[in-house]
Amino acid sequence: MKYTKAPISEVIFGVVYTKQKLSSDDIFFLNGHFKNQFPLLEILSPLVVENLNGFQLLPNLDPLLSGPLLLRRRSSDNKWLLQIQSNTIYLNWIRNDSESVGNYIGYSAVYKQFVCILDSIKEILNINMYEDINMLDLSYGDRIDWQRYIPELSKVNDLINISTPPIFSKEGYNNLFAKYTYEDSELNGFGLVNINTATSIQGSQVIKIETVLRGNLKGFTFTTWFEEAHKKQSFIFENLFTDNLKKEWL
């Protein structure tokens, strides 16, 4: 079913390597290579990638893997974010708050751009970016202007298939935070569901939902892992939101 008004706000493709794939010199060279395509520059501390070990989310804090910095370059319209560090490449597609809900270019277009980035790095540095892979990552973000649909957050189960604790004051809740983890043997990894409230740039109150899938390539090719993860993301979307809300997005 096609939801033309689905509130997809972000799609993230990522690859995490088992070793330091790119040197500091490589990253410096890539900074120059991608500056025209992604002209807005940020230099930050390395990303901390979490892995699920039993009931614990464990961050990988090894600086010998991540390297000294995270290179972030954005497109001039802020719709694309390229993130590069020594052991990780991420590409984010972002729908800005000022854009209409439903303005989504689609999974295939984002995947094509991600592969284009990896192929470009492979060609200019002569490094095989499809080897030594530890984890792949496919994440989706949704933002719902909840005050359009419900009067208070205690009614969130009218929108999402979760429920809040009992109300302890006449005013009810004004914020919501939840984080769920689960193992996913079908993708050789695990999943996360993060749900929390925020205020948009325009000042409206939104519920942010992030669904993360991470896993390894055992039994998959690079392409087929992402295809299976995309199917799972579609399944999550269909089951996470209520039928009444999804009807609003047709």
Short mmCIF file of C-alpha atoms in Angstrom, two decimals:
data_model
loop_
_atom_site.label_atom_id
_atom_site.label_comp_id
_atom_site.label_asym_id
_atom_site.label_seq_id
_atom_site.Cartn_x
_atom_site.Cartn_y
_atom_site.Cartn_z
CA MET A 1 0.00 0.00 0.00
CA LYS A 2 1.32 3.43 -0.93
CA TYR A 3 1.19 6.08 1.78
CA THR A 4 1.62 9.35 -0.07
CA LYS A 5 1.52 11.35 3.18
CA ALA A 6 3.69 9.08 5.34
CA PRO A 7 5.76 11.24 7.74
CA ILE A 8 9.15 9.78 6.80
CA SER A 9 11.74 12.34 7.85
CA GLU A 10 15.04 10.49 7.51
CA VAL A 11 16.57 7.40 5.90
CA ILE A 12 20.07 6.29 6.86
CA PHE A 13 22.30 3.74 5.14
CA GLY A 14 25.50 2.75 6.90
CA VAL A 15 28.41 0.35 6.79
CA VAL A 16 30.71 -0.39 9.74
CA TYR A 17 34.01 -2.16 9.11
CA THR A 18 35.86 -4.69 11.24
CA LYS A 19 39.05 -2.65 11.06
CA GLN A 20 40.22 0.89 10.33
CA LYS A 21 39.32 1.08 6.65
CA LEU A 22 40.35 4.67 5.97
CA SER A 23 43.43 6.51 7.23
CA SER A 24 43.40 10.15 8.30
CA ASP A 25 45.07 10.99 4.98
CA ASP A 26 42.30 9.12 3.13
CA ILE A 27 39.63 11.11 4.97
CA PHE A 28 41.44 14.38 4.26
CA PHE A 29 41.49 13.48 0.54
CA LEU A 30 37.80 12.51 0.59
CA ASN A 31 36.99 15.81 2.23
CA GLY A 32 38.29 17.59 -0.86
CA HIS A 33 36.70 15.10 -3.25
CA PHE A 34 33.17 15.51 -1.87
CA LYS A 35 33.24 19.23 -1.10
CA ASN A 36 31.37 20.25 -4.26
CA GLN A 37 28.62 17.65 -3.86
CA PHE A 38 28.36 18.26 -0.12
CA PRO A 39 29.64 21.82 0.45
CA LEU A 40 28.73 22.28 4.13
CA LEU A 41 31.47 20.96 6.43
CA GLU A 42 31.45 19.80 10.05
CA ILE A 43 34.27 18.09 11.97
CA LEU A 44 33.09 16.21 15.06
CA SER A 45 34.16 13.50 17.48
CA PRO A 46 33.82 9.97 16.04
CA LEU A 47 30.46 8.23 16.00
CA VAL A 48 29.96 5.63 18.71
CA VAL A 49 28.29 2.63 17.08
CA GLU A 50 26.33 0.41 19.47
CA ASN A 51 25.95 -3.35 19.26
CA LEU A 52 23.46 -5.52 21.13
CA ASN A 53 25.04 -8.14 23.39
CA GLY A 54 22.33 -10.10 25.14
CA PHE A 55 20.30 -7.50 27.02
CA GLN A 56 22.89 -4.75 26.76
CA LEU A 57 23.61 -2.16 24.12
CA LEU A 58 27.40 -1.87 24.15
CA PRO A 59 29.13 1.11 22.52
CA ASN A 60 32.35 0.54 20.60
CA LEU A 61 34.75 3.13 22.01
CA ASP A 62 37.97 1.85 20.42
CA PRO A 63 39.79 4.89 18.94
CA LEU A 64 42.03 2.57 16.92
CA LEU A 65 38.93 1.62 14.92
CA SER A 66 37.04 4.89 14.71
CA GLY A 67 40.05 7.14 14.19
CA PRO A 68 40.44 10.68 15.56
CA LEU A 69 37.45 12.41 13.91
CA LEU A 70 34.14 12.24 12.08
CA LEU A 71 33.93 14.10 8.78
CA ARG A 72 30.41 15.35 8.07
CA ARG A 73 29.52 17.05 4.81
CA ARG A 74 26.01 18.28 3.97
CA SER A 75 24.44 19.19 0.66
CA SER A 76 23.63 22.88 0.20
CA ASP A 77 19.89 22.17 0.66
CA ASN A 78 20.56 20.11 3.84
CA LYS A 79 18.78 17.10 2.34
CA TRP A 80 21.88 14.88 2.31
CA LEU A 81 24.43 14.21 5.03
CA LEU A 82 27.58 12.20 4.33
CA GLN A 83 29.42 10.93 7.42
CA ILE A 84 32.90 9.40 7.15
CA GLN A 85 35.30 8.13 9.79
CA SER A 86 38.03 5.50 9.72
CA ASN A 87 35.72 2.49 10.19
CA THR A 88 32.33 3.84 9.15
CA ILE A 89 30.47 5.38 6.19
CA TYR A 90 26.93 6.72 6.65
CA LEU A 91 24.62 8.53 4.25
CA ASN A 92 21.49 10.27 5.53
CA TRP A 93 18.58 11.53 3.45
CA ILE A 94 16.69 14.17 5.44
CA ARG A 95 13.30 15.80 4.97
CA ASN A 96 13.52 19.23 6.52
CA ASP A 97 10.77 20.35 8.91
CA SER A 98 9.79 23.04 6.42
CA GLU A 99 9.01 20.45 3.71
CA SER A 100 5.61 18.87 3.23
CA VAL A 101 4.90 15.50 4.83
CA GLY A 102 5.16 12.78 2.22
CA ASN A 103 8.03 14.44 0.35
CA TYR A 104 10.14 11.25 0.21
CA ILE A 105 12.33 10.20 -2.70
CA GLY A 106 12.14 6.48 -1.90
CA TYR A 107 14.38 3.66 -0.69
CA SER A 108 15.87 2.89 -4.11
CA ALA A 109 17.03 6.46 -4.70
CA VAL A 110 18.79 6.69 -1.33
CA TYR A 111 20.38 3.25 -1.75
CA LYS A 112 21.64 4.20 -5.22
CA GLN A 113 23.27 7.33 -3.83
CA PHE A 114 24.87 5.35 -0.98
CA VAL A 115 26.36 2.78 -3.36
CA CYS A 116 27.55 5.61 -5.62
CA ILE A 117 29.46 7.07 -2.66
CA LEU A 118 31.09 3.72 -1.84
CA ASP A 119 31.97 3.06 -5.48
CA SER A 120 33.50 6.52 -5.76
CA ILE A 121 35.68 5.93 -2.69
CA LYS A 122 36.65 2.51 -4.02
CA GLU A 123 37.72 3.98 -7.35
CA ILE A 124 39.68 7.01 -6.17
CA LEU A 125 41.44 5.32 -3.23
CA ASN A 126 41.70 1.82 -4.70
CA ILE A 127 40.15 0.35 -1.54
CA ASN A 128 37.47 -2.36 -1.72
CA MET A 129 34.65 -0.87 0.33
CA TYR A 130 32.65 -4.12 0.17
CA GLU A 131 35.16 -6.19 2.18
CA ASP A 132 35.89 -6.36 5.92
CA ILE A 133 32.30 -5.43 6.78
CA ASN A 134 31.28 -5.86 10.40
CA MET A 135 27.72 -4.47 10.26
CA LEU A 136 25.29 -2.89 7.86
CA ASP A 137 22.72 -0.36 9.05
CA LEU A 138 19.36 0.70 7.65
CA SER A 139 17.45 3.20 9.78
CA TYR A 140 14.22 5.10 9.25
CA GLY A 141 12.93 8.17 11.05
CA ASP A 142 9.33 9.41 11.21
CA ARG A 143 8.02 12.66 12.72
CA ILE A 144 4.34 12.99 13.64
CA ASP A 145 2.70 16.30 14.55
CA TRP A 146 0.71 14.54 17.26
CA GLN A 147 -1.44 17.51 18.30
CA ARG A 148 -3.22 17.25 14.93
CA TYR A 149 -4.61 13.86 15.97
CA ILE A 150 -4.83 13.58 19.76
CA PRO A 151 -5.42 16.08 22.58
CA GLU A 152 -2.72 14.69 24.90
CA LEU A 153 0.08 12.13 24.87
CA SER A 154 -1.78 9.70 27.10
CA LYS A 155 -3.83 8.98 23.94
CA VAL A 156 -0.70 7.99 22.01
CA ASN A 157 -2.06 4.48 21.53
CA ASP A 158 -4.51 6.03 19.04
CA LEU A 159 -1.46 6.68 16.84
CA ILE A 160 1.19 4.11 17.76
CA ASN A 161 0.74 0.60 19.07
CA ILE A 162 2.18 1.42 22.48
CA SER A 163 0.62 2.65 25.71
CA THR A 164 1.71 5.05 28.45
CA PRO A 165 1.59 4.56 32.23
CA PRO A 166 -1.53 5.78 34.07
CA ILE A 167 -1.96 9.56 34.27
CA PHE A 168 -0.87 10.96 37.64
CA SER A 169 -2.09 14.54 37.18
CA LYS A 170 -5.01 16.26 35.52
CA GLU A 171 -2.63 17.80 32.94
CA GLY A 172 -1.35 14.46 31.65
CA TYR A 173 2.01 13.89 29.97
CA ASN A 174 3.89 16.48 27.94
CA ASN A 175 6.86 14.29 26.94
CA LEU A 176 7.35 10.70 25.92
CA PHE A 177 10.54 8.63 25.84
CA ALA A 178 10.87 4.93 25.06
CA LYS A 179 13.63 2.68 23.74
CA TYR A 180 13.19 -0.94 22.74
CA THR A 181 15.81 -3.46 21.62
CA TYR A 182 15.42 -6.89 20.08
CA GLU A 183 17.58 -9.54 18.45
CA ASP A 184 16.93 -10.22 14.77
CA SER A 185 18.36 -13.54 13.59
CA GLU A 186 16.90 -13.08 10.10
CA LEU A 187 19.29 -10.16 9.54
CA ASN A 188 22.13 -11.59 11.66
CA GLY A 189 21.83 -8.72 14.08
CA PHE A 190 19.38 -6.65 16.06
CA GLY A 191 16.88 -3.83 15.96
CA LEU A 192 16.06 -0.69 17.91
CA VAL A 193 12.86 1.29 18.21
CA ASN A 194 13.28 4.76 19.71
CA ILE A 195 10.21 6.88 20.43
CA ASN A 196 10.43 10.36 21.93
CA THR A 197 8.88 13.79 21.72
CA ALA A 198 10.48 16.96 20.42
CA THR A 199 9.70 20.49 19.26
CA SER A 200 10.03 21.24 15.55
CA ILE A 201 11.72 24.34 14.15
CA GLN A 202 8.26 25.81 13.64
CA GLY A 203 7.41 25.22 17.30
CA SER A 204 4.96 22.34 16.85
CA GLN A 205 5.11 19.30 19.09
CA VAL A 206 6.17 16.10 17.33
CA ILE A 207 6.71 12.45 18.14
CA LYS A 208 9.97 11.18 16.67
CA ILE A 209 10.15 7.46 15.84
CA GLU A 210 13.46 5.89 14.84
CA THR A 211 13.63 2.25 13.74
CA VAL A 212 17.15 0.87 13.38
CA LEU A 213 18.23 -2.44 11.86
CA ARG A 214 21.83 -3.64 12.06
CA GLY A 215 23.30 -6.95 11.01
CA ASN A 216 26.07 -8.73 9.14
CA LEU A 217 26.42 -10.26 5.69
CA LYS A 218 26.37 -13.95 6.64
CA GLY A 219 24.22 -15.57 3.93
CA PHE A 220 23.67 -12.27 2.12
CA THR A 221 25.25 -10.10 -0.50
CA PHE A 222 25.59 -6.40 0.21
CA THR A 223 22.48 -5.67 -1.89
CA THR A 224 20.31 -8.50 -0.59
CA TRP A 225 20.94 -7.62 3.06
CA PHE A 226 19.61 -4.11 2.47
CA GLU A 227 16.68 -5.49 0.47
CA GLU A 228 15.72 -7.78 3.37
CA ALA A 229 16.21 -4.95 5.86
CA HIS A 230 13.96 -2.75 3.73
CA LYS A 231 11.24 -5.42 3.76
CA LYS A 232 11.56 -5.63 7.54
CA GLN A 233 11.35 -1.84 7.84
CA SER A 234 8.14 -1.90 5.80
CA PHE A 235 6.76 -4.60 8.11
CA ILE A 236 7.69 -2.53 11.16
CA PHE A 237 6.02 0.54 9.69
CA GLU A 238 2.80 -1.35 8.95
CA ASN A 239 2.60 -2.77 12.47
CA LEU A 240 3.92 0.12 14.52
CA PHE A 241 1.26 2.65 13.54
CA THR A 242 -2.49 2.20 14.01
CA ASP A 243 -4.80 1.54 11.07
CA ASN A 244 -6.72 4.76 11.70
CA LEU A 245 -3.56 6.83 11.50
CA LYS A 246 -2.33 5.06 8.37
CA LYS A 247 -5.63 5.88 6.65
CA GLU A 248 -4.74 9.55 7.13
CA TRP A 249 -1.58 9.00 5.06
CA LEU A 250 -3.16 7.45 1.96
#
